Amino acid sequence: MFSLSPEGVEFVKKECSRYETKHSAIIPSLYRVQKEKGWVPPEAVPYLSELTGLPESHINEVLSFYTMFNKKPVGKLHVQVCANISCAMNGGRELAEHLCKHFGVKDGEISKDGKITVSKVECLGSCGTAPMMQVNDQFIENLTPELALRKLKEMGV
Amino acid sequence: MPKCKINGQEVEVAAGSTIIQAYKAAGIDICHYCWHPGLSVAGVCRLCMVQIEGMPKLQIACNTEVKEGMVINNTSEVVKDTVKWGLDFHLINHPLDCPICDQAGECGLQDQYMQFGKYDPEMAEAKVKKHKVVDLGPTVVLDAERCILCSRCVRFTEEVSKTNELGIFNRGDRSEIGTVEGKPLDNNYSLNTVDICPVGALTSRDFRFRQRVWYLKEADSVCPGCSTGCSVKVHYNEEGLWRVKPRENKEVNGYWMCDTGRDTYKFVNLKARLLSGRIGKRDQWQEISAEDATRSAGLKLRETVQKHGPDSVALVVTGQYTNEEYKDLLKFFTGELKSKNVYHWLNNPEKMKDFDGLLFRGDRNPNTMGLSAALAAHGVSSKWETLQSQLSGRKLKMVVVAGPENQATFPDMKEKIQMLSQADGLIWLTAGLNADLNQVGSETWQVPLKAYVEKAGSFTNFEGRVQPFKAGTTIVPQALTLSEAVELLAGRDLNWALRPKGLGGPKTNYAVTQRGTL
Amino acid sequence: METKLLTEHYGKDEYIKIDGYKKHGGYAVLAKALKMDPKAIIEEVKASGLRGRGGAGFPTGMKWSFLPANGEPRYLLCNADEGEPGTFKDRLMMERAPHQLIEGMIISAFAIGSKKSYIYIRGEYDHPIRVVREAIAEAYKAGMLGKNILGSGFDHDMDVYAGAGAYICGEETGMISSIEGLKGQPKLKPPFPAVQGYLRKPTIVNNVETLAAVKYIIRDGAAAYRKYGTEKSPGTKLFSVSGNVLKPGNYEIPLGTPLKDVIFNLCGGLKPGRKLKAVIPGGSSAPVLTADEAMKVTMDYEALAQMGSMLGSGAVIVMDDSNDMVDMLDVIMHFYHHESCGQCTPCREGTGWLSKIVHRIRHGEGTVNDINLVKTVSERMMGKTICALSDAAAMPAISFVTKFRGEFEDYVKKGNQVGGALHA
């Protein structure tokens, strides 16, 4: 049975009355699920529906629309490498491929030990410091493949 | 009342009308998918583009209000080009599987492409793959590849049924209609989503793959499923009825009907029907023509009144007949037989006032109001309890029953048949077969009646609205209307030249008798 | 050339916190504004000629004046969903000068009579979200937000709403949908947000940079602001320069500055031995400029429009001759395909179609007809949808295949064996 922590439940309830409309609580609630579970499993949808009184379909629409919600489990380090234009011009795609090869994973896949997921993503707004990667919440910029690996090593993989 | 010019034609519309409403009112063709008069404006298919004089860009007709003096067209080359390409954008990821699609023949994509399309597709890429044969719930099946994401069904579950089962998940060309696990599309209005789906994405589990729609004929009717009396269309062929769909009626049902009402084609078809007259009792039945069975019943009935007086007979009647039939029946019974023993058989007295807030009512009879009015007009106000005491006191020699046509709405059928068969003789007039009736021990005449689609007449709905309807088709050729049965019971004759011929029953494909292997 | 108005204190860490901010004159303009007639503030903004800095360039004062004059509750939404590829100016503003944005917002809210505002920040901007949240908390504590701000009788509440990954939420009505807790799908117009926006109430959506600029217009007056820039494009603008320049970054310059000065002076020019090939002047949606065009154009709304492109969000992506334009368009088309919200058919289907055609050309499987088809399809996607994402995909497509047709033809002729291909 899926459930949030008591603090998580409290958080969702608070968000429900924080905004002018209860629907606005959906995005923060899904973030909360992701924070606790590392991803948003499908069972979270009926759970949040029950908790908030909002229709399952609306919650699932939001979950499926936005890319930051992980619809499948990701590694402890979720490495998102920008492959959009300015980064592509500066080796962003090669960086992503290098990391995938190094960790033996495909784009968007979780490593066997569950430590890392490497995904190519769209523009993260760090174009002047290309190429870059976002590791969990943190931007790491002006990268080379070697530098990226060193940073990831420091972070535990 | 602003006036505008559409394709050169002067059109006056109600204030606040949109351009697409003006097109519809004027009967001028305009291509569209997402707009539906019973739903909010989505403005996403982008096909109802029009050119308005003085505006640099094309506008969508569904979200643009008509203003006085507007000069509008959808025939200029730029509009035509836009619509052509708009249709192609709809089709590039559509599977084009019309030969195996249930919607073929009544498909918005087919129809509008024939009328407005480009005819030389340029898409050479692999199509987006989506889910097929998705089980949305007990009534509806989805093919997401056929879906053009017009969002009509989603808006329906949000705005009309207010059940919110459907959503559009994911984004871009990966978007798909769907439900969430554990919350299927399961409400009493679910099949309206199939009606409003302009393509073959949503199909009815009940109807899909059973008939090609171009072989079906349609007739207007009134749904007999409850006292709302939604305007409907029945679709039929030689074998009988295949489906019931709602017909627009702003006063009664808008554009919708309930799923329960859609089942009203089932009890009309041959399998559920009494096909000829029957005389006899438990396990000893003689099949004779409807006419002879009715005459014989009439003879016995009139003889009983003569011998034992009018109080020795009773009439039990349900709210499932037309106003015209009630008039004839009551005139005969109270006028000619002079009996006041007329009883209104209520199927679910405790639920009569129920209402789901949309269309479906607890009174599962189409004409309770009509019957009550007819009873009052003939000065009849007998209590059901009186009938019970008359029966248990063995005071009744003959009981005539105008039984329910939609027997499923009478949960107490068996019990009531047993109760009524306490009379010495039973004349049972009904459209439907009933196994319990075949088990009664008293002498019984079963007379086959026509069902609602086989006769003309009118029902008076819950609010007193009299709704006339015409005969659609004939399924049981022998069956009589209640009025015809009354004539025969009274010993008079019918004009047989005017009786309809049957449509002939199941079709046999004479060309192929053996099925091959795949 | 660099004119530091909004960016004056970017270098100072103390400026991030309210005390440091106040030391540099922070919230003094708010105090001044609260003593003004709100109408006078709107007039001042109108007079300044400030145009929306998010991408569309709509005159800010005029946008404000579309609000109904009744007392209906109204909302101010700050668009910090900076997603246009090449753009990173709002992120820096939020990280380096969050109070400047908040002060600009309170002034703007006072002008339009709004008691509630949201800053909608894209979810990926985790650090800016935290900085702005802390700054808002500080502002509340200091009495700059909440009830009776600075004794003026004006009440205002402000909150941050974090997005969750969708470019389309940068479109103002998409953003409104997102704050309302829905998919970030743009809404039909009319009604426009100023009449019916957030929760169908009158709403103004302005970009981060626009709202911060309001502070300086009120501080110095419209006339002073107009000293920068050109007649029709007054003021300074933040440009995010990226790509093949030696010193990429954020630069604040007066509008009307020649692009070649930006590239070759401010940004240190190109790598030795490289030649300028093309510049995307306003984010990936803006039609690409050839080197010749780039050397001639000035960075203002009019000059870029005249050149067939646009100023957009001010994201300048500089491309030298090492770039493969077919590859670049492939990247751009992939982006729009990924980001189309999917409600309007021409965009939903067209972005995917374009991406597939360009991808095929890029992999040596295209024909000359495919190059033409890119243009034909793009033209049919323009001006046909609820929002401008469809146009944003079509414009670069048309400009790339038109201005660099030779490179596309090379791919058609020689398959993917073209020099410069990175991922053959």
Short mmCIF file of C-alpha atoms in Angstrom, two decimals, chain B residues 133-507:
data_model
loop_
_atom_site.label_atom_id
_atom_site.label_comp_id
_atom_site.label_asym_id
_atom_site.label_seq_id
_atom_site.Cartn_x
_atom_site.Cartn_y
_atom_site.Cartn_z
CA VAL B 133 -8.12 -1.98 -27.59
CA VAL B 134 -7.95 -0.16 -24.28
CA ASP B 135 -10.58 -1.23 -21.80
CA LEU B 136 -11.92 2.08 -20.52
CA GLY B 137 -14.73 0.49 -18.57
CA PRO B 138 -17.71 -1.82 -18.90
CA THR B 139 -19.18 -0.02 -21.89
CA VAL B 140 -16.47 1.70 -23.91
CA VAL B 141 -13.32 0.58 -25.73
CA LEU B 142 -10.57 2.97 -26.83
CA ASP B 143 -8.22 2.89 -29.78
CA ALA B 144 -5.79 5.69 -28.95
CA GLU B 145 -4.19 5.67 -32.40
CA ARG B 146 -7.48 6.62 -34.00
CA CYS B 147 -8.09 9.37 -31.47
CA ILE B 148 -7.68 12.93 -32.77
CA LEU B 149 -7.59 14.41 -29.25
CA CYS B 150 -10.57 16.68 -29.80
CA SER B 151 -11.21 16.33 -26.02
CA ARG B 152 -14.98 16.06 -26.44
CA CYS B 153 -15.19 12.92 -24.30
CA VAL B 154 -13.01 14.44 -21.59
CA ARG B 155 -15.12 17.57 -21.51
CA PHE B 156 -18.23 15.40 -21.37
CA THR B 157 -17.08 13.57 -18.25
CA GLU B 158 -16.04 16.87 -16.70
CA GLU B 159 -18.98 19.04 -17.62
CA VAL B 160 -21.98 16.80 -18.16
CA SER B 161 -21.63 13.56 -16.23
CA LYS B 162 -19.28 15.34 -13.80
CA THR B 163 -17.58 12.04 -13.14
CA ASN B 164 -14.11 13.01 -14.38
CA GLU B 165 -12.99 9.52 -15.31
CA LEU B 166 -11.28 10.56 -18.52
CA GLY B 167 -8.17 12.64 -19.01
CA ILE B 168 -5.61 13.37 -21.70
CA PHE B 169 -2.32 12.08 -20.42
CA ASN B 170 1.22 12.88 -21.57
CA ARG B 171 1.75 15.73 -24.02
CA GLY B 172 2.45 16.62 -27.63
CA ASP B 173 1.88 13.87 -30.14
CA ARG B 174 2.32 11.32 -27.34
CA SER B 175 -0.94 12.51 -25.75
CA GLU B 176 -3.52 9.83 -25.12
CA ILE B 177 -7.01 9.72 -23.73
CA GLY B 178 -7.26 7.38 -20.79
CA THR B 179 -8.55 6.51 -17.37
CA VAL B 180 -6.62 5.93 -14.18
CA GLU B 181 -6.26 2.36 -12.91
CA GLY B 182 -9.06 1.65 -10.49
CA LYS B 183 -11.30 4.44 -11.80
CA PRO B 184 -12.84 3.12 -15.03
CA LEU B 185 -15.24 5.02 -17.22
CA ASP B 186 -18.30 3.69 -15.47
CA ASN B 187 -21.27 5.98 -15.21
CA ASN B 188 -24.78 5.84 -16.55
CA TYR B 189 -23.91 8.33 -19.30
CA SER B 190 -20.68 6.78 -20.52
CA LEU B 191 -21.90 5.87 -23.97
CA ASN B 192 -22.49 9.50 -24.86
CA THR B 193 -18.71 9.68 -25.22
CA VAL B 194 -19.01 7.16 -28.05
CA ASP B 195 -21.71 9.26 -29.72
CA ILE B 196 -19.68 12.45 -29.60
CA CYS B 197 -16.38 10.84 -30.55
CA PRO B 198 -16.00 12.08 -34.12
CA VAL B 199 -13.77 9.15 -35.06
CA GLY B 200 -13.49 5.46 -34.25
CA ALA B 201 -11.46 5.97 -31.09
CA LEU B 202 -14.28 5.27 -28.66
CA THR B 203 -16.56 2.42 -29.58
CA SER B 204 -19.45 0.85 -27.73
CA ARG B 205 -18.72 -2.59 -26.39
CA ASP B 206 -22.36 -3.43 -26.93
CA PHE B 207 -22.48 -2.38 -30.58
CA ARG B 208 -18.97 -2.69 -31.98
CA PHE B 209 -18.41 -5.18 -34.79
CA ARG B 210 -22.05 -6.19 -34.88
CA GLN B 211 -23.25 -4.21 -37.86
CA ARG B 212 -21.87 -2.00 -40.59
CA VAL B 213 -23.66 1.26 -40.04
CA TRP B 214 -24.42 1.84 -43.69
CA TYR B 215 -26.69 -1.20 -43.63
CA LEU B 216 -28.74 0.26 -40.80
CA LYS B 217 -31.78 2.45 -41.18
CA GLU B 218 -32.79 4.91 -38.52
CA ALA B 219 -36.07 6.15 -37.16
CA ASP B 220 -36.92 8.82 -34.62
CA SER B 221 -38.49 7.67 -31.40
CA VAL B 222 -38.93 8.43 -27.71
CA CYS B 223 -37.00 6.40 -25.16
CA PRO B 224 -39.38 4.30 -23.04
CA GLY B 225 -36.72 3.62 -20.40
CA CYS B 226 -38.01 6.10 -17.83
CA SER B 227 -40.41 8.96 -17.38
CA THR B 228 -37.99 11.54 -18.82
CA GLY B 229 -38.72 10.37 -22.36
CA CYS B 230 -35.52 11.36 -24.11
CA SER B 231 -35.74 11.93 -27.83
CA VAL B 232 -33.89 9.11 -29.53
CA LYS B 233 -33.05 7.54 -32.84
CA VAL B 234 -33.30 3.80 -33.21
CA HIS B 235 -31.06 2.03 -35.69
CA TYR B 236 -32.43 -1.13 -37.25
CA ASN B 237 -32.28 -3.56 -40.11
CA GLU B 238 -34.22 -6.66 -41.21
CA GLU B 239 -33.21 -8.46 -38.07
CA GLY B 240 -34.38 -5.85 -35.65
CA LEU B 241 -32.93 -3.03 -33.56
CA TRP B 242 -29.18 -2.68 -32.96
CA ARG B 243 -28.80 0.46 -30.98
CA VAL B 244 -30.50 3.54 -29.59
CA LYS B 245 -28.84 6.94 -29.75
CA PRO B 246 -29.96 10.31 -28.41
CA ARG B 247 -31.55 12.87 -30.67
CA GLU B 248 -31.21 16.57 -29.92
CA ASN B 249 -34.11 17.99 -27.97
CA LYS B 250 -33.29 21.14 -26.04
CA GLU B 251 -36.47 20.90 -23.94
CA VAL B 252 -35.97 17.34 -22.71
CA ASN B 253 -32.57 15.74 -23.05
CA GLY B 254 -30.31 18.24 -24.79
CA TYR B 255 -27.89 16.05 -26.70
CA TRP B 256 -27.66 13.14 -24.30
CA MET B 257 -29.31 10.02 -22.98
CA CYS B 258 -28.41 7.53 -20.30
CA ASP B 259 -26.85 4.12 -20.84
CA THR B 260 -29.87 2.43 -19.29
CA GLY B 261 -32.05 3.95 -21.98
CA ARG B 262 -29.78 2.52 -24.66
CA ASP B 263 -30.75 -0.97 -23.57
CA THR B 264 -34.34 -0.36 -24.64
CA TYR B 265 -33.61 -1.94 -28.01
CA LYS B 266 -33.00 -5.32 -26.43
CA PHE B 267 -36.51 -6.21 -25.29
CA VAL B 268 -37.86 -5.23 -28.68
CA ASN B 269 -35.97 -7.86 -30.64
CA LEU B 270 -37.26 -11.30 -31.61
CA LYS B 271 -35.52 -13.32 -28.91
CA ALA B 272 -37.30 -11.43 -26.16
CA ARG B 273 -40.68 -11.33 -27.82
CA LEU B 274 -43.90 -13.21 -27.72
CA LEU B 275 -44.29 -14.09 -31.40
CA SER B 276 -47.82 -15.43 -31.53
CA GLY B 277 -50.90 -15.93 -29.38
CA ARG B 278 -50.96 -18.69 -26.80
CA ILE B 279 -53.82 -20.28 -24.96
CA GLY B 280 -53.55 -22.77 -22.12
CA LYS B 281 -52.04 -23.17 -18.69
CA ARG B 282 -48.97 -24.67 -17.04
CA ASP B 283 -47.08 -26.79 -19.59
CA GLN B 284 -50.12 -27.12 -21.82
CA TRP B 285 -49.97 -24.38 -24.38
CA GLN B 286 -51.49 -24.06 -27.76
CA GLU B 287 -49.89 -21.63 -30.20
CA ILE B 288 -52.47 -19.84 -32.31
CA SER B 289 -52.50 -16.54 -34.14
CA ALA B 290 -52.58 -13.35 -32.14
CA GLU B 291 -55.90 -12.51 -33.70
CA ASP B 292 -57.55 -15.80 -32.77
CA ALA B 293 -56.12 -15.74 -29.27
CA THR B 294 -57.49 -12.24 -28.70
CA ARG B 295 -60.90 -13.05 -30.13
CA SER B 296 -61.12 -16.12 -27.95
CA ALA B 297 -60.10 -14.10 -24.89
CA GLY B 298 -62.66 -11.43 -25.75
CA LEU B 299 -65.43 -13.97 -26.03
CA LYS B 300 -64.62 -15.36 -22.61
CA LEU B 301 -64.30 -11.92 -21.08
CA ARG B 302 -67.62 -10.65 -22.35
CA GLU B 303 -69.33 -13.91 -21.39
CA THR B 304 -67.97 -13.60 -17.84
CA VAL B 305 -69.33 -10.04 -17.52
CA GLN B 306 -72.68 -11.18 -18.81
CA LYS B 307 -72.83 -14.10 -16.41
CA HIS B 308 -71.22 -12.65 -13.28
CA GLY B 309 -71.51 -8.90 -13.73
CA PRO B 310 -68.84 -6.24 -14.33
CA ASP B 311 -67.31 -6.67 -10.87
CA SER B 312 -66.21 -10.19 -11.73
CA VAL B 313 -63.51 -8.83 -14.05
CA ALA B 314 -60.57 -6.53 -13.46
CA LEU B 315 -58.03 -4.67 -15.56
CA VAL B 316 -54.43 -4.30 -14.47
CA VAL B 317 -52.43 -1.78 -16.46
CA THR B 318 -48.81 -0.58 -16.50
CA GLY B 319 -47.43 2.81 -17.45
CA GLN B 320 -45.80 1.53 -20.61
CA TYR B 321 -48.46 2.22 -23.23
CA THR B 322 -49.39 5.24 -25.29
CA ASN B 323 -52.01 7.80 -24.38
CA GLU B 324 -54.07 6.69 -27.37
CA GLU B 325 -54.01 3.08 -26.23
CA TYR B 326 -55.05 4.01 -22.69
CA LYS B 327 -58.00 5.91 -24.07
CA ASP B 328 -59.23 2.93 -26.10
CA LEU B 329 -58.56 0.44 -23.35
CA LEU B 330 -60.33 2.39 -20.63
CA LYS B 331 -63.23 3.30 -22.87
CA PHE B 332 -63.78 -0.40 -23.51
CA PHE B 333 -63.34 -1.52 -19.95
CA THR B 334 -65.22 1.17 -18.10
CA GLY B 335 -67.64 2.05 -20.91
CA GLU B 336 -68.51 -1.21 -22.60
CA LEU B 337 -67.80 -3.69 -19.83
CA LYS B 338 -68.82 -1.11 -17.23
CA SER B 339 -66.21 -2.28 -14.78
CA LYS B 340 -64.51 0.09 -12.39
CA ASN B 341 -62.00 -2.55 -11.37
CA VAL B 342 -59.04 -0.89 -13.04
CA TYR B 343 -55.69 -1.05 -11.27
CA HIS B 344 -52.44 0.77 -11.92
CA TRP B 345 -49.54 -1.64 -11.52
CA LEU B 346 -46.60 0.33 -10.18
CA ASN B 347 -43.25 -1.34 -10.59
CA ASN B 348 -41.21 0.48 -7.97
CA PRO B 349 -43.46 2.76 -5.92
CA GLU B 350 -40.71 3.71 -3.46
CA LYS B 351 -38.39 4.88 -6.25
CA MET B 352 -40.91 6.71 -8.41
CA LYS B 353 -39.65 10.15 -7.38
CA ASP B 354 -35.92 9.35 -7.68
CA PHE B 355 -33.87 11.44 -10.08
CA ASP B 356 -30.14 11.39 -10.79
CA GLY B 357 -30.04 15.12 -11.47
CA LEU B 358 -29.38 14.72 -15.15
CA LEU B 359 -31.90 12.59 -17.07
CA PHE B 360 -32.54 9.27 -15.42
CA ARG B 361 -35.65 8.92 -13.24
CA GLY B 362 -36.77 6.31 -10.78
CA ASP B 363 -40.11 6.05 -12.56
CA ARG B 364 -39.06 3.47 -15.12
CA ASN B 365 -42.17 3.88 -17.23
CA PRO B 366 -42.53 6.22 -20.19
CA ASN B 367 -46.12 7.13 -19.52
CA THR B 368 -47.10 7.05 -15.87
CA MET B 369 -48.44 10.58 -16.29
CA GLY B 370 -50.53 9.55 -19.30
CA LEU B 371 -51.97 6.58 -17.48
CA SER B 372 -52.82 8.61 -14.38
CA ALA B 373 -54.55 11.20 -16.54
CA ALA B 374 -56.51 8.52 -18.41
CA LEU B 375 -57.57 6.85 -15.17
CA ALA B 376 -58.73 10.16 -13.76
CA ALA B 377 -60.59 10.97 -16.97
CA HIS B 378 -62.50 7.72 -16.64
CA GLY B 379 -63.24 8.26 -13.01
CA VAL B 380 -61.17 5.34 -11.86
CA SER B 381 -59.43 5.51 -8.52
CA SER B 382 -59.13 1.93 -7.38
CA LYS B 383 -56.55 1.00 -4.80
CA TRP B 384 -54.11 -1.80 -5.39
CA GLU B 385 -55.06 -3.30 -2.00
CA THR B 386 -58.63 -3.73 -3.25
CA LEU B 387 -57.33 -5.89 -6.07
CA GLN B 388 -55.41 -7.97 -3.59
CA SER B 389 -58.48 -8.58 -1.44
CA GLN B 390 -60.66 -9.26 -4.52
CA LEU B 391 -58.16 -11.84 -5.66
CA SER B 392 -57.65 -13.54 -2.33
CA GLY B 393 -61.41 -13.50 -1.79
CA ARG B 394 -61.70 -15.27 -5.16
CA LYS B 395 -64.14 -12.64 -6.37
CA LEU B 396 -62.48 -12.22 -9.76
CA LYS B 397 -63.24 -14.58 -12.61
CA MET B 398 -61.15 -12.85 -15.27
CA VAL B 399 -58.23 -10.43 -15.08
CA VAL B 400 -56.96 -8.53 -18.10
CA VAL B 401 -53.35 -7.39 -17.80
CA ALA B 402 -51.69 -4.80 -20.03
CA GLY B 403 -48.30 -5.95 -18.82
CA PRO B 404 -44.94 -4.31 -19.03
CA GLU B 405 -43.14 -4.10 -22.33
CA ASN B 406 -39.81 -3.43 -20.62
CA GLN B 407 -40.04 -6.31 -18.15
CA ALA B 408 -36.63 -5.64 -16.64
CA THR B 409 -38.11 -2.58 -14.94
CA PHE B 410 -40.56 -4.75 -13.02
CA PRO B 411 -38.57 -6.53 -10.36
CA ASP B 412 -41.77 -8.09 -8.95
CA MET B 413 -42.90 -9.83 -12.15
CA LYS B 414 -42.91 -13.37 -10.79
CA GLU B 415 -44.67 -12.47 -7.59
CA LYS B 416 -47.31 -10.40 -9.41
CA ILE B 417 -47.94 -13.13 -11.98
CA GLN B 418 -48.59 -15.54 -9.15
CA MET B 419 -50.87 -13.08 -7.44
CA LEU B 420 -52.87 -12.32 -10.61
CA SER B 421 -53.23 -15.96 -11.54
CA GLN B 422 -55.47 -16.41 -8.50
CA ALA B 423 -58.26 -15.35 -10.88
CA ASP B 424 -59.90 -18.13 -12.84
CA GLY B 425 -58.80 -16.70 -16.14
CA LEU B 426 -55.98 -14.40 -17.16
CA ILE B 427 -55.72 -12.38 -20.36
CA TRP B 428 -52.13 -11.27 -20.59
CA LEU B 429 -51.36 -8.64 -23.19
CA THR B 430 -47.65 -8.06 -23.62
CA ALA B 431 -44.81 -7.61 -26.05
CA GLY B 432 -42.35 -9.71 -24.11
CA LEU B 433 -41.89 -13.38 -23.47
CA ASN B 434 -42.12 -14.42 -19.86
CA ALA B 435 -41.16 -17.85 -18.56
CA ASP B 436 -43.10 -17.41 -15.30
CA LEU B 437 -46.25 -16.77 -17.22
CA ASN B 438 -45.89 -20.18 -18.82
CA GLN B 439 -46.10 -21.72 -15.35
CA VAL B 440 -49.45 -20.27 -14.22
CA GLY B 441 -52.18 -22.71 -13.29
CA SER B 442 -55.24 -20.72 -14.32
CA GLU B 443 -56.51 -20.56 -17.85
CA THR B 444 -54.48 -17.95 -19.70
CA TRP B 445 -54.55 -16.11 -22.98
CA GLN B 446 -51.23 -14.61 -24.00
CA VAL B 447 -51.58 -11.93 -26.67
CA PRO B 448 -48.46 -10.52 -28.40
CA LEU B 449 -48.38 -6.74 -28.47
CA LYS B 450 -46.22 -4.35 -30.41
CA ALA B 451 -43.28 -2.66 -28.77
CA TYR B 452 -42.81 1.12 -28.81
CA VAL B 453 -40.84 1.29 -32.06
CA GLU B 454 -43.53 -0.65 -33.89
CA LYS B 455 -46.38 1.72 -33.26
CA ALA B 456 -47.33 5.38 -33.36
CA GLY B 457 -48.68 7.28 -30.41
CA SER B 458 -47.59 9.57 -27.63
CA PHE B 459 -46.13 9.37 -24.14
CA THR B 460 -46.60 12.05 -21.50
CA ASN B 461 -43.35 12.51 -19.62
CA PHE B 462 -42.76 13.31 -15.96
CA GLU B 463 -43.45 17.02 -16.41
CA GLY B 464 -46.59 16.52 -18.47
CA ARG B 465 -44.94 17.05 -21.86
CA VAL B 466 -46.85 15.06 -24.48
CA GLN B 467 -44.34 13.55 -26.90
CA PRO B 468 -45.74 12.01 -30.05
CA PHE B 469 -43.76 9.45 -32.03
CA LYS B 470 -44.18 7.48 -35.21
CA ALA B 471 -43.82 3.81 -35.95
CA GLY B 472 -40.26 2.93 -36.92
CA THR B 473 -40.15 -0.66 -38.01
CA THR B 474 -41.99 -3.94 -37.48
CA ILE B 475 -40.27 -6.78 -35.77
CA VAL B 476 -43.11 -9.13 -34.82
CA PRO B 477 -45.62 -9.03 -37.69
CA GLN B 478 -48.42 -10.65 -35.73
CA ALA B 479 -48.17 -8.34 -32.75
CA LEU B 480 -51.08 -5.99 -32.10
CA THR B 481 -51.20 -2.56 -30.64
CA LEU B 482 -53.11 -2.41 -27.39
CA SER B 483 -55.87 -0.53 -29.24
CA GLU B 484 -56.09 -3.29 -31.83
CA ALA B 485 -56.24 -5.89 -29.10
CA VAL B 486 -59.09 -3.94 -27.48
CA GLU B 487 -61.02 -3.95 -30.73
CA LEU B 488 -60.67 -7.71 -30.98
CA LEU B 489 -61.53 -8.20 -27.29
CA ALA B 490 -64.68 -6.17 -27.90
CA GLY B 491 -65.60 -8.52 -30.72
CA ARG B 492 -65.02 -6.07 -33.53
CA ASP B 493 -62.81 -6.57 -36.55
CA LEU B 494 -59.65 -4.85 -37.71
CA ASN B 495 -58.79 -3.44 -41.08
CA TRP B 496 -56.25 -6.11 -41.96
CA ALA B 497 -55.22 -4.31 -45.12
CA LEU B 498 -53.58 -1.66 -42.97
CA ARG B 499 -51.52 -4.11 -40.90
CA PRO B 500 -47.79 -3.85 -41.42
CA LYS B 501 -45.73 -6.63 -42.93
CA GLY B 502 -42.76 -7.92 -41.02
CA LEU B 503 -39.24 -7.31 -42.13
CA GLY B 504 -38.44 -10.96 -42.49
CA GLY B 505 -36.24 -11.94 -39.59
CA PRO B 506 -32.61 -13.03 -39.68
CA LYS B 507 -30.77 -12.78 -42.95
#
